[in-house]
Structures are given as structure tokens and as C-alpha cells.
Amino acid sequence: MQSTVLKSFGEYELRRCLPHQVSQVIDINMRTLPEHYSDEFYYDLLENFPEGFIIAVKGERVVGYVINRTEFGFSNVKGFSLTKKGHVVSVAILEEHRRKGLGRLLMEEALKAMVEKGCKEAFLEVRATNTAAVSLYEAMDFKTMDTLRHYYRDGEDARLMVKELD
Ligand SMILES: CC(C)(COP(=O)(O)OP(=O)(O)OC[C@H]1O[C@@H](n2cnc3c(N)ncnc32)[C@H](O)[C@@H]1OP(=O)(O)O)[C@@H](O)C(=O)NCCC(=O)NCCS
């Protein structure tokens, strides 16, 4: 079964992820990031916000992903008002497919899905030393709102980055 194609981009396509493709997403996460999650966590994200679980594929091979969830809570930009927010949980592209625009396209589709779900802002945490990711988010107008001290298990700080959505 083929999933919905969101965008074609040269030899790549962005598609909504299907359950049988989640194992490839987990594999990319294991290879590219130090933050890992239980298999159940991925399937929960897919069930709860399937529009925000997006993969980049080349043929049938998954080469990148972005996974998101929606949350209701205090705004990260507007003081003590309550708001619906999109949380970018993780995004990664296999090394040999980087710097081709896929990370940005995945993020753009994720933000679109958040807007369609009624989110007013998007936020994410990123390692302070992850220059590639920080550059990508800054290029997309995410602003650093806070430093989360010792956020990661190894003690590294995170930047809390936020973007208002229209
Ligand atoms: C961060 C990541 C997803 C970016 O994916 P990508 O497909 O290579 O990014 P793109 O090609 O869409 O880049 C878009 C823009 O982001 C910035 N950028 C991306 N990678 C960069 C790098 N290594 N150094 C500096 N800027 C970078 C640039 O502004 C780039 O635009 P440009 O290529 O026109 O200069 C990728 O590096 C990755 O998978 N890293 C490992 C996993 C990770 O750290 N995920 C983020 C966790 S919070």
C-alpha cells in the first residue's frame, strides 16, 4: 500500500507515514540522533497526529522523517495565555541525503499540518551545539526563547525555539 504523496521533489517524495514504514523511521533515528524512544511512542504519535508524521522517501526507501504532536498549554510567546501548540518531537535525514532541502521541506509540511490542526505556534528543543539543526530552524524563522539547562541526559543544554503560526 502507498501512502499519500504530499510533495514530489526531484528523486524524492514527501509522504504521510504508514504503520509498516515506522520501523524505517526508528532505524533512521537510531543512526542519526542520541535521543531514542520506545516503538510504542512512535505508533502513538502516528495514531494521534498522522498528518504530522511525515517521511521523505526515495523509491520505497525512507531517507528522512519528521514527527510531531499537538499540545495544549501556556504560550511560549504570549505570556500566560493558553494556546494550542505544535511540538516538533524529532526530525532527521540520513547523512547521504542532507543539504538537498529535505529537512526544510519536511519541517514546512509539519508546520502546515499543525496550522490545519489549529495550532497557533510551533516549538522544539534542540541541542545547543547542533549547528545544522539550529541553522535550519533559524532559516525558518524559529526564535530561541529560552535555554533549558542540562535538558539532555548527558547534561547538554537545549535551546527552546518557537515560531508563531498564522
Ligand atoms: C538538521 C537536519 C535535519 C537538516 O536536514 P537537511 O535536509 O540537511 O537540511 P536542508 O538541506 O533542508 O537545509 C536547509 C537549511 O538549513 C541550514 N542547514 C542545514 N544543514 C546545515 C549545516 N550542516 N550547516 C549549516 N547550515 C545548515 C541551511 O540554512 C540550509 O539551507 P542551505 O542548504 O540553502 O544553506 C540534518 O542535518 C540532520 O538530520 N541532522 C541529524 C539529526 C538532527 O540533528 N536532527 C535535529 C534534532 S533537533
JSON list of C-alpha atoms and ligand atoms in Angstrom, two decimals:
[
{"chain": "A", "resi": 1, "resn": "MET", "atom": "CA", "xyz": [0.00, 0.00, 0.00]},
{"chain": "A", "resi": 2, "resn": "GLN", "atom": "CA", "xyz": [1.29, 3.52, -0.88]},
{"chain": "A", "resi": 3, "resn": "SER", "atom": "CA", "xyz": [0.79, 6.47, 1.41]},
{"chain": "A", "resi": 4, "resn": "THR", "atom": "CA", "xyz": [-0.48, 9.93, 0.43]},
{"chain": "A", "resi": 5, "resn": "VAL", "atom": "CA", "xyz": [2.15, 11.88, -1.53]},
{"chain": "A", "resi": 6, "resn": "LEU", "atom": "CA", "xyz": [2.41, 15.41, -0.13]},
{"chain": "A", "resi": 7, "resn": "LYS", "atom": "CA", "xyz": [5.12, 16.70, -2.42]},
{"chain": "A", "resi": 8, "resn": "SER", "atom": "CA", "xyz": [7.48, 15.48, -5.14]},
{"chain": "A", "resi": 9, "resn": "PHE", "atom": "CA", "xyz": [10.98, 16.88, -5.06]},
{"chain": "A", "resi": 10, "resn": "GLY", "atom": "CA", "xyz": [13.40, 15.62, -7.74]},
{"chain": "A", "resi": 11, "resn": "GLU", "atom": "CA", "xyz": [14.00, 11.94, -6.98]},
{"chain": "A", "resi": 12, "resn": "TYR", "atom": "CA", "xyz": [12.32, 12.26, -3.59]},
{"chain": "A", "resi": 13, "resn": "GLU", "atom": "CA", "xyz": [8.76, 12.37, -2.33]},
{"chain": "A", "resi": 14, "resn": "LEU", "atom": "CA", "xyz": [7.33, 13.55, 0.96]},
{"chain": "A", "resi": 15, "resn": "ARG", "atom": "CA", "xyz": [4.59, 11.21, 2.12]},
{"chain": "A", "resi": 16, "resn": "ARG", "atom": "CA", "xyz": [2.39, 10.58, 5.09]},
{"chain": "A", "resi": 17, "resn": "CYS", "atom": "CA", "xyz": [3.91, 7.65, 7.00]},
{"chain": "A", "resi": 18, "resn": "LEU", "atom": "CA", "xyz": [2.10, 4.30, 7.17]},
{"chain": "A", "resi": 19, "resn": "PRO", "atom": "CA", "xyz": [2.48, 1.86, 10.08]},
{"chain": "A", "resi": 20, "resn": "HIS", "atom": "CA", "xyz": [4.70, -0.55, 8.11]},
{"chain": "A", "resi": 21, "resn": "GLN", "atom": "CA", "xyz": [7.20, 2.30, 7.47]},
{"chain": "A", "resi": 22, "resn": "VAL", "atom": "CA", "xyz": [7.64, 3.20, 11.14]},
{"chain": "A", "resi": 23, "resn": "SER", "atom": "CA", "xyz": [10.47, 0.67, 11.59]},
{"chain": "A", "resi": 24, "resn": "GLN", "atom": "CA", "xyz": [12.49, 2.55, 8.94]},
{"chain": "A", "resi": 25, "resn": "VAL", "atom": "CA", "xyz": [11.87, 5.81, 10.82]},
{"chain": "A", "resi": 26, "resn": "ILE", "atom": "CA", "xyz": [13.09, 4.22, 14.05]},
{"chain": "A", "resi": 27, "resn": "ASP", "atom": "CA", "xyz": [16.17, 2.97, 12.23]},
{"chain": "A", "resi": 28, "resn": "ILE", "atom": "CA", "xyz": [16.99, 6.48, 10.95]},
{"chain": "A", "resi": 29, "resn": "ASN", "atom": "CA", "xyz": [16.51, 7.88, 14.45]},
{"chain": "A", "resi": 30, "resn": "MET", "atom": "CA", "xyz": [18.90, 5.26, 15.87]},
{"chain": "A", "resi": 31, "resn": "ARG", "atom": "CA", "xyz": [21.52, 6.10, 13.27]},
{"chain": "A", "resi": 32, "resn": "THR", "atom": "CA", "xyz": [21.34, 9.89, 13.43]},
{"chain": "A", "resi": 33, "resn": "LEU", "atom": "CA", "xyz": [20.42, 11.05, 16.93]},
{"chain": "A", "resi": 34, "resn": "PRO", "atom": "CA", "xyz": [21.29, 10.27, 20.54]},
{"chain": "A", "resi": 35, "resn": "GLU", "atom": "CA", "xyz": [17.63, 10.68, 21.64]},
{"chain": "A", "resi": 36, "resn": "HIS", "atom": "CA", "xyz": [15.69, 7.43, 21.18]},
{"chain": "A", "resi": 37, "resn": "TYR", "atom": "CA", "xyz": [12.13, 6.45, 22.03]},
{"chain": "A", "resi": 38, "resn": "SER", "atom": "CA", "xyz": [10.17, 3.26, 22.56]},
{"chain": "A", "resi": 39, "resn": "ASP", "atom": "CA", "xyz": [8.46, 1.75, 19.50]},
{"chain": "A", "resi": 40, "resn": "GLU", "atom": "CA", "xyz": [5.13, 2.42, 21.21]},
{"chain": "A", "resi": 41, "resn": "PHE", "atom": "CA", "xyz": [5.91, 6.13, 21.37]},
{"chain": "A", "resi": 42, "resn": "TYR", "atom": "CA", "xyz": [6.24, 6.31, 17.57]},
{"chain": "A", "resi": 43, "resn": "TYR", "atom": "CA", "xyz": [3.00, 4.41, 16.98]},
{"chain": "A", "resi": 44, "resn": "ASP", "atom": "CA", "xyz": [1.20, 6.70, 19.46]},
{"chain": "A", "resi": 45, "resn": "LEU", "atom": "CA", "xyz": [2.42, 9.76, 17.57]},
{"chain": "A", "resi": 46, "resn": "LEU", "atom": "CA", "xyz": [1.28, 8.21, 14.28]},
{"chain": "A", "resi": 47, "resn": "GLU", "atom": "CA", "xyz": [-2.14, 7.40, 15.71]},
{"chain": "A", "resi": 48, "resn": "ASN", "atom": "CA", "xyz": [-2.68, 10.76, 17.41]},
{"chain": "A", "resi": 49, "resn": "PHE", "atom": "CA", "xyz": [-1.34, 13.10, 14.72]},
{"chain": "A", "resi": 50, "resn": "PRO", "atom": "CA", "xyz": [-0.88, 11.12, 11.47]},
{"chain": "A", "resi": 51, "resn": "GLU", "atom": "CA", "xyz": [-0.77, 14.34, 9.40]},
{"chain": "A", "resi": 52, "resn": "GLY", "atom": "CA", "xyz": [2.31, 15.36, 11.37]},
{"chain": "A", "resi": 53, "resn": "PHE", "atom": "CA", "xyz": [4.18, 12.06, 10.89]},
{"chain": "A", "resi": 54, "resn": "ILE", "atom": "CA", "xyz": [5.87, 12.70, 7.56]},
{"chain": "A", "resi": 55, "resn": "ILE", "atom": "CA", "xyz": [8.59, 10.83, 5.73]},
{"chain": "A", "resi": 56, "resn": "ALA", "atom": "CA", "xyz": [10.93, 11.63, 2.84]},
{"chain": "A", "resi": 57, "resn": "VAL", "atom": "CA", "xyz": [11.31, 8.65, 0.53]},
{"chain": "A", "resi": 58, "resn": "LYS", "atom": "CA", "xyz": [13.48, 7.77, -2.43]},
{"chain": "A", "resi": 59, "resn": "GLY", "atom": "CA", "xyz": [11.68, 4.96, -4.22]},
{"chain": "A", "resi": 60, "resn": "GLU", "atom": "CA", "xyz": [10.39, 2.86, -1.33]},
{"chain": "A", "resi": 61, "resn": "ARG", "atom": "CA", "xyz": [13.29, 3.72, 0.97]},
{"chain": "A", "resi": 62, "resn": "VAL", "atom": "CA", "xyz": [12.68, 6.12, 3.81]},
{"chain": "A", "resi": 63, "resn": "VAL", "atom": "CA", "xyz": [15.57, 8.63, 3.97]},
{"chain": "A", "resi": 64, "resn": "GLY", "atom": "CA", "xyz": [14.21, 11.14, 6.48]},
{"chain": "A", "resi": 65, "resn": "TYR", "atom": "CA", "xyz": [11.35, 11.91, 8.78]},
{"chain": "A", "resi": 66, "resn": "VAL", "atom": "CA", "xyz": [9.70, 14.49, 10.98]},
{"chain": "A", "resi": 67, "resn": "ILE", "atom": "CA", "xyz": [7.43, 13.51, 13.88]},
{"chain": "A", "resi": 68, "resn": "ASN", "atom": "CA", "xyz": [5.20, 15.88, 15.80]},
{"chain": "A", "resi": 69, "resn": "ARG", "atom": "CA", "xyz": [2.42, 16.12, 18.30]},
{"chain": "A", "resi": 70, "resn": "THR", "atom": "CA", "xyz": [-0.06, 18.79, 19.33]},
{"chain": "A", "resi": 71, "resn": "GLU", "atom": "CA", "xyz": [-0.30, 20.06, 22.88]},
{"chain": "A", "resi": 72, "resn": "PHE", "atom": "CA", "xyz": [-2.48, 22.49, 24.78]},
{"chain": "A", "resi": 73, "resn": "GLY", "atom": "CA", "xyz": [-0.73, 24.72, 27.30]},
{"chain": "A", "resi": 74, "resn": "PHE", "atom": "CA", "xyz": [0.87, 28.04, 28.06]},
{"chain": "A", "resi": 75, "resn": "SER", "atom": "CA", "xyz": [2.02, 30.02, 25.06]},
{"chain": "A", "resi": 76, "resn": "ASN", "atom": "CA", "xyz": [5.79, 30.25, 24.62]},
{"chain": "A", "resi": 77, "resn": "VAL", "atom": "CA", "xyz": [5.41, 33.72, 23.14]},
{"chain": "A", "resi": 78, "resn": "LYS", "atom": "CA", "xyz": [2.37, 35.36, 24.71]},
{"chain": "A", "resi": 79, "resn": "GLY", "atom": "CA", "xyz": [2.87, 35.31, 28.47]},
{"chain": "A", "resi": 80, "resn": "PHE", "atom": "CA", "xyz": [0.25, 33.41, 30.43]},
{"chain": "A", "resi": 81, "resn": "SER", "atom": "CA", "xyz": [-2.30, 32.76, 27.69]},
{"chain": "A", "resi": 82, "resn": "LEU", "atom": "CA", "xyz": [-3.32, 29.19, 26.90]},
{"chain": "A", "resi": 83, "resn": "THR", "atom": "CA", "xyz": [-2.90, 28.01, 23.34]},
{"chain": "A", "resi": 84, "resn": "LYS", "atom": "CA", "xyz": [-2.70, 25.01, 21.04]},
{"chain": "A", "resi": 85, "resn": "LYS", "atom": "CA", "xyz": [0.90, 24.31, 20.11]},
{"chain": "A", "resi": 86, "resn": "GLY", "atom": "CA", "xyz": [2.66, 22.01, 17.67]},
{"chain": "A", "resi": 87, "resn": "HIS", "atom": "CA", "xyz": [5.67, 20.24, 19.15]},
{"chain": "A", "resi": 88, "resn": "VAL", "atom": "CA", "xyz": [8.37, 19.09, 16.74]},
{"chain": "A", "resi": 89, "resn": "VAL", "atom": "CA", "xyz": [9.49, 15.92, 18.51]},
{"chain": "A", "resi": 90, "resn": "SER", "atom": "CA", "xyz": [12.24, 14.87, 16.11]},
{"chain": "A", "resi": 91, "resn": "VAL", "atom": "CA", "xyz": [13.48, 15.45, 12.57]},
{"chain": "A", "resi": 92, "resn": "ALA", "atom": "CA", "xyz": [16.33, 13.68, 10.81]},
{"chain": "A", "resi": 93, "resn": "ILE", "atom": "CA", "xyz": [17.71, 12.99, 7.36]},
{"chain": "A", "resi": 94, "resn": "LEU", "atom": "CA", "xyz": [20.14, 10.20, 6.54]},
{"chain": "A", "resi": 95, "resn": "GLU", "atom": "CA", "xyz": [23.60, 11.71, 6.14]},
{"chain": "A", "resi": 96, "resn": "GLU", "atom": "CA", "xyz": [23.97, 10.99, 2.41]},
{"chain": "A", "resi": 97, "resn": "HIS", "atom": "CA", "xyz": [20.70, 12.83, 1.67]},
{"chain": "A", "resi": 98, "resn": "ARG", "atom": "CA", "xyz": [21.43, 16.03, 3.63]},
{"chain": "A", "resi": 99, "resn": "ARG", "atom": "CA", "xyz": [21.78, 19.58, 2.28]},
{"chain": "A", "resi": 100, "resn": "LYS", "atom": "CA", "xyz": [19.31, 18.93, -0.51]},
{"chain": "A", "resi": 101, "resn": "GLY", "atom": "CA", "xyz": [16.43, 20.79, 1.10]},
{"chain": "A", "resi": 102, "resn": "LEU", "atom": "CA", "xyz": [14.64, 17.76, 2.56]},
{"chain": "A", "resi": 103, "resn": "GLY", "atom": "CA", "xyz": [14.86, 18.85, 6.21]},
{"chain": "A", "resi": 104, "resn": "ARG", "atom": "CA", "xyz": [13.32, 22.19, 5.38]},
{"chain": "A", "resi": 105, "resn": "LEU", "atom": "CA", "xyz": [10.57, 20.65, 3.23]},
{"chain": "A", "resi": 106, "resn": "LEU", "atom": "CA", "xyz": [9.67, 18.16, 5.97]},
{"chain": "A", "resi": 107, "resn": "MET", "atom": "CA", "xyz": [9.51, 20.98, 8.51]},
{"chain": "A", "resi": 108, "resn": "GLU", "atom": "CA", "xyz": [7.34, 23.08, 6.18]},
{"chain": "A", "resi": 109, "resn": "GLU", "atom": "CA", "xyz": [4.87, 20.21, 5.74]},
{"chain": "A", "resi": 110, "resn": "ALA", "atom": "CA", "xyz": [4.83, 19.65, 9.51]},
{"chain": "A", "resi": 111, "resn": "LEU", "atom": "CA", "xyz": [4.04, 23.33, 10.15]},
{"chain": "A", "resi": 112, "resn": "LYS", "atom": "CA", "xyz": [1.25, 23.17, 7.56]},
{"chain": "A", "resi": 113, "resn": "ALA", "atom": "CA", "xyz": [-0.25, 20.15, 9.31]},
{"chain": "A", "resi": 114, "resn": "MET", "atom": "CA", "xyz": [-0.06, 22.00, 12.65]},
{"chain": "A", "resi": 115, "resn": "VAL", "atom": "CA", "xyz": [-1.88, 25.02, 11.21]},
{"chain": "A", "resi": 116, "resn": "GLU", "atom": "CA", "xyz": [-4.59, 22.74, 9.81]},
{"chain": "A", "resi": 117, "resn": "LYS", "atom": "CA", "xyz": [-4.99, 21.28, 13.32]},
{"chain": "A", "resi": 118, "resn": "GLY", "atom": "CA", "xyz": [-5.49, 24.79, 14.74]},
{"chain": "A", "resi": 119, "resn": "CYS", "atom": "CA", "xyz": [-2.05, 25.28, 16.32]},
{"chain": "A", "resi": 120, "resn": "LYS", "atom": "CA", "xyz": [-1.07, 28.90, 16.86]},
{"chain": "A", "resi": 121, "resn": "GLU", "atom": "CA", "xyz": [2.61, 28.29, 17.47]},
{"chain": "A", "resi": 122, "resn": "ALA", "atom": "CA", "xyz": [5.26, 25.61, 16.96]},
{"chain": "A", "resi": 123, "resn": "PHE", "atom": "CA", "xyz": [8.08, 24.79, 19.33]},
{"chain": "A", "resi": 124, "resn": "LEU", "atom": "CA", "xyz": [11.00, 22.42, 19.66]},
{"chain": "A", "resi": 125, "resn": "GLU", "atom": "CA", "xyz": [14.04, 21.68, 21.76]},
{"chain": "A", "resi": 126, "resn": "VAL", "atom": "CA", "xyz": [17.44, 21.39, 20.11]},
{"chain": "A", "resi": 127, "resn": "ARG", "atom": "CA", "xyz": [20.92, 20.71, 21.44]},
{"chain": "A", "resi": 128, "resn": "ALA", "atom": "CA", "xyz": [22.77, 23.98, 21.86]},
{"chain": "A", "resi": 129, "resn": "THR", "atom": "CA", "xyz": [25.73, 22.56, 19.84]},
{"chain": "A", "resi": 130, "resn": "ASN", "atom": "CA", "xyz": [23.64, 21.23, 16.96]},
{"chain": "A", "resi": 131, "resn": "THR", "atom": "CA", "xyz": [24.57, 23.95, 14.49]},
{"chain": "A", "resi": 132, "resn": "ALA", "atom": "CA", "xyz": [22.99, 22.27, 11.45]},
{"chain": "A", "resi": 133, "resn": "ALA", "atom": "CA", "xyz": [19.60, 21.97, 13.12]},
{"chain": "A", "resi": 134, "resn": "VAL", "atom": "CA", "xyz": [19.75, 25.43, 14.74]},
{"chain": "A", "resi": 135, "resn": "SER", "atom": "CA", "xyz": [20.64, 26.94, 11.33]},
{"chain": "A", "resi": 136, "resn": "LEU", "atom": "CA", "xyz": [17.72, 25.14, 9.71]},
{"chain": "A", "resi": 137, "resn": "TYR", "atom": "CA", "xyz": [15.27, 26.38, 12.36]},
{"chain": "A", "resi": 138, "resn": "GLU", "atom": "CA", "xyz": [16.63, 29.92, 12.24]},
{"chain": "A", "resi": 139, "resn": "ALA", "atom": "CA", "xyz": [16.34, 29.89, 8.44]},
{"chain": "A", "resi": 140, "resn": "MET", "atom": "CA", "xyz": [12.66, 29.05, 9.03]},
{"chain": "A", "resi": 141, "resn": "ASP", "atom": "CA", "xyz": [12.18, 31.95, 11.46]},
{"chain": "A", "resi": 142, "resn": "PHE", "atom": "CA", "xyz": [12.19, 29.96, 14.69]},
{"chain": "A", "resi": 143, "resn": "LYS", "atom": "CA", "xyz": [13.43, 32.16, 17.54]},
{"chain": "A", "resi": 144, "resn": "THR", "atom": "CA", "xyz": [15.29, 31.00, 20.63]},
{"chain": "A", "resi": 145, "resn": "MET", "atom": "CA", "xyz": [13.05, 31.81, 23.61]},
{"chain": "A", "resi": 146, "resn": "ASP", "atom": "CA", "xyz": [14.95, 30.09, 26.40]},
{"chain": "A", "resi": 147, "resn": "THR", "atom": "CA", "xyz": [17.92, 27.92, 27.31]},
{"chain": "A", "resi": 148, "resn": "LEU", "atom": "CA", "xyz": [16.91, 24.72, 29.08]},
{"chain": "A", "resi": 149, "resn": "ARG", "atom": "CA", "xyz": [19.86, 23.95, 31.30]},
{"chain": "A", "resi": 150, "resn": "HIS", "atom": "CA", "xyz": [21.03, 20.29, 31.39]},
{"chain": "A", "resi": 151, "resn": "TYR", "atom": "CA", "xyz": [17.99, 19.27, 29.36]},
{"chain": "A", "resi": 152, "resn": "TYR", "atom": "CA", "xyz": [19.65, 16.19, 27.88]},
{"chain": "A", "resi": 153, "resn": "ARG", "atom": "CA", "xyz": [20.72, 13.08, 29.77]},
{"chain": "A", "resi": 154, "resn": "ASP", "atom": "CA", "xyz": [24.39, 13.80, 29.09]},
{"chain": "A", "resi": 155, "resn": "GLY", "atom": "CA", "xyz": [23.99, 17.25, 30.65]},
{"chain": "A", "resi": 156, "resn": "GLU", "atom": "CA", "xyz": [23.93, 19.34, 27.48]},
{"chain": "A", "resi": 157, "resn": "ASP", "atom": "CA", "xyz": [21.68, 22.40, 27.35]},
{"chain": "A", "resi": 158, "resn": "ALA", "atom": "CA", "xyz": [18.80, 22.75, 24.90]},
{"chain": "A", "resi": 159, "resn": "ARG", "atom": "CA", "xyz": [17.54, 25.83, 23.12]},
{"chain": "A", "resi": 160, "resn": "LEU", "atom": "CA", "xyz": [13.78, 26.20, 23.26]},
{"chain": "A", "resi": 161, "resn": "MET", "atom": "CA", "xyz": [12.89, 27.51, 19.81]},
{"chain": "A", "resi": 162, "resn": "VAL", "atom": "CA", "xyz": [9.48, 28.86, 18.87]},
{"chain": "A", "resi": 163, "resn": "LYS", "atom": "CA", "xyz": [7.67, 30.06, 15.76]},
{"chain": "A", "resi": 164, "resn": "GLU", "atom": "CA", "xyz": [4.29, 31.74, 15.61]},
{"chain": "A", "resi": 165, "resn": "LEU", "atom": "CA", "xyz": [1.96, 30.20, 13.03]},
{"chain": "A", "resi": 166, "resn": "ASP", "atom": "CA", "xyz": [-0.61, 32.12, 11.01]},
{"chain": "B", "resi": 1, "resn": "LIG", "atom": "C1", "xyz": [19.26, 19.07, 10.83]},
{"chain": "B", "resi": 1, "resn": "LIG", "atom": "C2", "xyz": [18.94, 18.25, 9.60]},
{"chain": "B", "resi": 1, "resn": "LIG", "atom": "C3", "xyz": [17.57, 17.58, 9.76]},
{"chain": "B", "resi": 1, "resn": "LIG", "atom": "C4", "xyz": [18.88, 19.21, 8.37]},
{"chain": "B", "resi": 1, "resn": "LIG", "atom": "O1", "xyz": [18.43, 18.46, 7.25]},
{"chain": "B", "resi": 1, "resn": "LIG", "atom": "P1", "xyz": [18.86, 18.80, 5.76]},
{"chain": "B", "resi": 1, "resn": "LIG", "atom": "O2", "xyz": [17.97, 18.08, 4.83]},
{"chain": "B", "resi": 1, "resn": "LIG", "atom": "O3", "xyz": [20.32, 18.60, 5.57]},
{"chain": "B", "resi": 1, "resn": "LIG", "atom": "O4", "xyz": [18.56, 20.38, 5.71]},
{"chain": "B", "resi": 1, "resn": "LIG", "atom": "P2", "xyz": [18.24, 21.26, 4.43]},
{"chain": "B", "resi": 1, "resn": "LIG", "atom": "O5", "xyz": [19.00, 20.76, 3.26]},
{"chain": "B", "resi": 1, "resn": "LIG", "atom": "O6", "xyz": [16.77, 21.35, 4.26]},
{"chain": "B", "resi": 1, "resn": "LIG", "atom": "O7", "xyz": [18.82, 22.68, 4.88]},
{"chain": "B", "resi": 1, "resn": "LIG", "atom": "C5", "xyz": [18.01, 23.84, 4.93]},
{"chain": "B", "resi": 1, "resn": "LIG", "atom": "C6", "xyz": [18.85, 24.95, 5.53]},
{"chain": "B", "resi": 1, "resn": "LIG", "atom": "O8", "xyz": [19.22, 24.64, 6.88]},
{"chain": "B", "resi": 1, "resn": "LIG", "atom": "C7", "xyz": [20.55, 25.12, 7.14]},
{"chain": "B", "resi": 1, "resn": "LIG", "atom": "N1", "xyz": [21.47, 23.98, 7.33]},
{"chain": "B", "resi": 1, "resn": "LIG", "atom": "C8", "xyz": [21.20, 22.67, 7.17]},
{"chain": "B", "resi": 1, "resn": "LIG", "atom": "N2", "xyz": [22.28, 21.92, 7.47]},
{"chain": "B", "resi": 1, "resn": "LIG", "atom": "C9", "xyz": [23.26, 22.78, 7.80]},
{"chain": "B", "resi": 1, "resn": "LIG", "atom": "C10", "xyz": [24.61, 22.61, 8.17]},
{"chain": "B", "resi": 1, "resn": "LIG", "atom": "N3", "xyz": [25.19, 21.39, 8.29]},
{"chain": "B", "resi": 1, "resn": "LIG", "atom": "N4", "xyz": [25.34, 23.71, 8.48]},
{"chain": "B", "resi": 1, "resn": "LIG", "atom": "C11", "xyz": [24.79, 24.95, 8.38]},
{"chain": "B", "resi": 1, "resn": "LIG", "atom": "N5", "xyz": [23.51, 25.18, 8.00]},
{"chain": "B", "resi": 1, "resn": "LIG", "atom": "C12", "xyz": [22.76, 24.11, 7.71]},
{"chain": "B", "resi": 1, "resn": "LIG", "atom": "C13", "xyz": [20.94, 25.91, 5.92]},
{"chain": "B", "resi": 1, "resn": "LIG", "atom": "O9", "xyz": [20.45, 27.23, 6.09]},
{"chain": "B", "resi": 1, "resn": "LIG", "atom": "C14", "xyz": [20.16, 25.19, 4.83]},
{"chain": "B", "resi": 1, "resn": "LIG", "atom": "O10", "xyz": [19.94, 25.96, 3.68]},
{"chain": "B", "resi": 1, "resn": "LIG", "atom": "P3", "xyz": [21.06, 25.92, 2.51]},
{"chain": "B", "resi": 1, "resn": "LIG", "atom": "O11", "xyz": [21.39, 24.48, 2.23]},
{"chain": "B", "resi": 1, "resn": "LIG", "atom": "O12", "xyz": [20.37, 26.62, 1.36]},
{"chain": "B", "resi": 1, "resn": "LIG", "atom": "O13", "xyz": [22.24, 26.67, 3.05]},
{"chain": "B", "resi": 1, "resn": "LIG", "atom": "C15", "xyz": [20.06, 17.20, 9.31]},
{"chain": "B", "resi": 1, "resn": "LIG", "atom": "O14", "xyz": [21.32, 17.84, 9.41]},
{"chain": "B", "resi": 1, "resn": "LIG", "atom": "C16", "xyz": [20.04, 16.01, 10.25]},
{"chain": "B", "resi": 1, "resn": "LIG", "atom": "O15", "xyz": [19.32, 15.03, 10.02]},
{"chain": "B", "resi": 1, "resn": "LIG", "atom": "N6", "xyz": [20.84, 16.06, 11.35]},
{"chain": "B", "resi": 1, "resn": "LIG", "atom": "C17", "xyz": [20.91, 14.95, 12.30]},
{"chain": "B", "resi": 1, "resn": "LIG", "atom": "C18", "xyz": [19.63, 14.84, 13.11]},
{"chain": "B", "resi": 1, "resn": "LIG", "atom": "C19", "xyz": [19.36, 16.13, 13.87]},
{"chain": "B", "resi": 1, "resn": "LIG", "atom": "O16", "xyz": [20.26, 16.76, 14.42]},
{"chain": "B", "resi": 1, "resn": "LIG", "atom": "N7", "xyz": [18.08, 16.50, 13.95]},
{"chain": "B", "resi": 1, "resn": "LIG", "atom": "C20", "xyz": [17.62, 17.67, 14.66]},
{"chain": "B", "resi": 1, "resn": "LIG", "atom": "C21", "xyz": [17.31, 17.31, 16.06]},
{"chain": "B", "resi": 1, "resn": "LIG", "atom": "S1", "xyz": [16.64, 18.69, 16.96]}
]
